[in-house]
XYZ file of C-alpha atoms in Angstrom:
132
model
C -4.330 -15.689 34.865
C -2.863 -16.215 38.330
C -0.020 -18.197 36.738
C 1.256 -15.175 34.755
C 3.496 -12.704 36.600
C 4.116 -9.077 35.645
C 7.777 -9.760 35.000
C 6.942 -12.153 32.169
C 7.446 -15.438 34.015
C 4.896 -18.204 33.791
C 4.456 -20.397 36.852
C 2.214 -23.320 36.050
C 1.518 -25.727 38.881
C -0.673 -28.327 37.258
C -2.464 -28.575 33.924
C -2.357 -25.639 31.530
C -4.851 -25.781 28.652
C -5.319 -23.212 25.913
C -8.593 -23.423 24.005
C -8.671 -21.644 20.668
C -12.439 -21.630 19.955
C -11.665 -21.107 16.278
C -14.433 -22.386 14.056
C -12.596 -21.961 10.743
C -12.119 -25.262 8.993
C -10.185 -25.222 5.732
C -11.110 -27.707 3.031
C -9.760 -28.353 -0.403
C -12.107 -27.393 -3.223
C -12.431 -31.021 -4.262
C -13.925 -31.808 -0.834
C -16.493 -28.991 -0.993
C -20.057 -29.565 -2.095
C -21.291 -28.127 -5.369
C -23.381 -25.568 -3.477
C -20.306 -24.382 -1.555
C -18.359 -24.067 -4.791
C -21.166 -22.142 -6.470
C -21.147 -19.732 -3.516
C -17.346 -19.424 -3.467
C -16.837 -18.615 -7.150
C -18.600 -15.185 -7.148
C -16.681 -14.258 -3.991
C -13.358 -14.984 -5.704
C -14.418 -13.139 -8.863
C -15.403 -10.125 -6.766
C -11.972 -10.187 -5.089
C -10.378 -9.893 -8.529
C -12.490 -6.857 -9.470
C -11.880 -5.181 -6.087
C -8.128 -5.614 -6.527
C -8.369 -4.184 -10.063
C -10.163 -1.078 -8.759
C -7.524 -0.623 -6.041
C -4.777 -0.967 -8.632
C -6.360 1.649 -10.914
C -6.757 4.059 -7.981
C -3.088 3.554 -7.049
C -1.992 4.282 -10.627
C -4.099 7.438 -11.156
C -1.202 9.765 -10.226
C 0.930 8.093 -12.894
C -1.789 8.621 -15.504
C -1.910 12.290 -14.479
C 1.865 12.641 -14.739
C 1.892 11.134 -18.238
C -0.859 13.497 -19.390
C 0.898 16.463 -17.765
C 4.164 15.637 -19.542
C 2.390 15.268 -22.897
C 0.807 18.703 -22.525
C 4.079 20.215 -21.279
C 5.937 18.847 -24.314
C 3.229 20.150 -26.663
C 3.217 23.618 -25.055
C 7.020 23.745 -25.077
C 7.142 22.823 -28.774
C 4.414 25.398 -29.525
C 6.269 28.082 -27.553
C 9.638 27.353 -29.172
C 8.173 26.930 -32.640
C 10.410 23.986 -33.392
C 11.191 20.539 -32.072
C 14.193 20.476 -29.775
C 15.770 18.013 -27.369
C 13.637 19.060 -24.369
C 10.331 18.469 -26.145
C 11.565 15.134 -27.487
C 12.690 14.028 -24.004
C 9.412 15.137 -22.380
C 7.403 13.356 -25.064
C 9.480 10.198 -24.675
C 9.158 10.309 -20.875
C 5.387 10.732 -21.103
C 5.150 7.839 -23.573
C 7.281 5.631 -21.308
C 5.278 6.482 -18.175
C 2.001 6.028 -20.030
C 3.037 2.648 -21.452
C 4.345 1.391 -18.095
C 1.168 2.516 -16.337
C -1.089 0.863 -18.920
C 0.946 -2.334 -18.690
C 0.657 -2.322 -14.879
C -3.088 -1.707 -15.154
C -3.883 -4.597 -17.478
C -1.330 -7.120 -16.237
C -2.696 -9.098 -13.255
C -0.693 -9.033 -10.042
C 0.061 -12.150 -7.961
C -3.141 -11.853 -5.891
C -5.274 -11.596 -9.015
C -3.488 -14.594 -10.569
C -4.110 -16.680 -7.425
C -7.784 -15.720 -7.304
C -8.205 -16.450 -11.027
C -6.568 -19.850 -10.522
C -9.084 -20.552 -7.731
C -11.982 -19.537 -9.993
C -10.626 -21.772 -12.773
C -10.259 -24.703 -10.364
C -13.822 -24.262 -9.079
C -15.142 -24.134 -12.648
C -13.191 -27.275 -13.565
C -14.534 -29.192 -10.550
C -18.098 -28.112 -11.287
C -17.729 -29.258 -14.899
C -16.352 -32.600 -13.766
C -19.366 -33.019 -11.492
C -21.629 -32.037 -14.417
C -23.156 -29.187 -12.436
C -22.365 -26.824 -15.279
């Protein structure tokens, strides 16, 4: 550390080596053993379910808003005794929010699609090796 000054200058007089000590080696799935693939597949599947739970928790306020608007439209129509523009608009807004939230819940996001593709690739390789 004697070569680094407080003002940001680096004065190296001789060899300067940086050792990373990183032990992470990335391999393609095709180069992994069957045991490694069998261990990797549940990990990827669990990532998908964790992401789904996070997505549902993020969308809970939207579910609540849709339910609140449905009840508000029903109470407004009950109070007025007839169907008017406000109750129609609140009902339509609640239906739109509810549909959009359900669509976002069941449609996989990019992370889930990538993890599912990895699971599918692992399954395909294991079938080709006749492990499954």
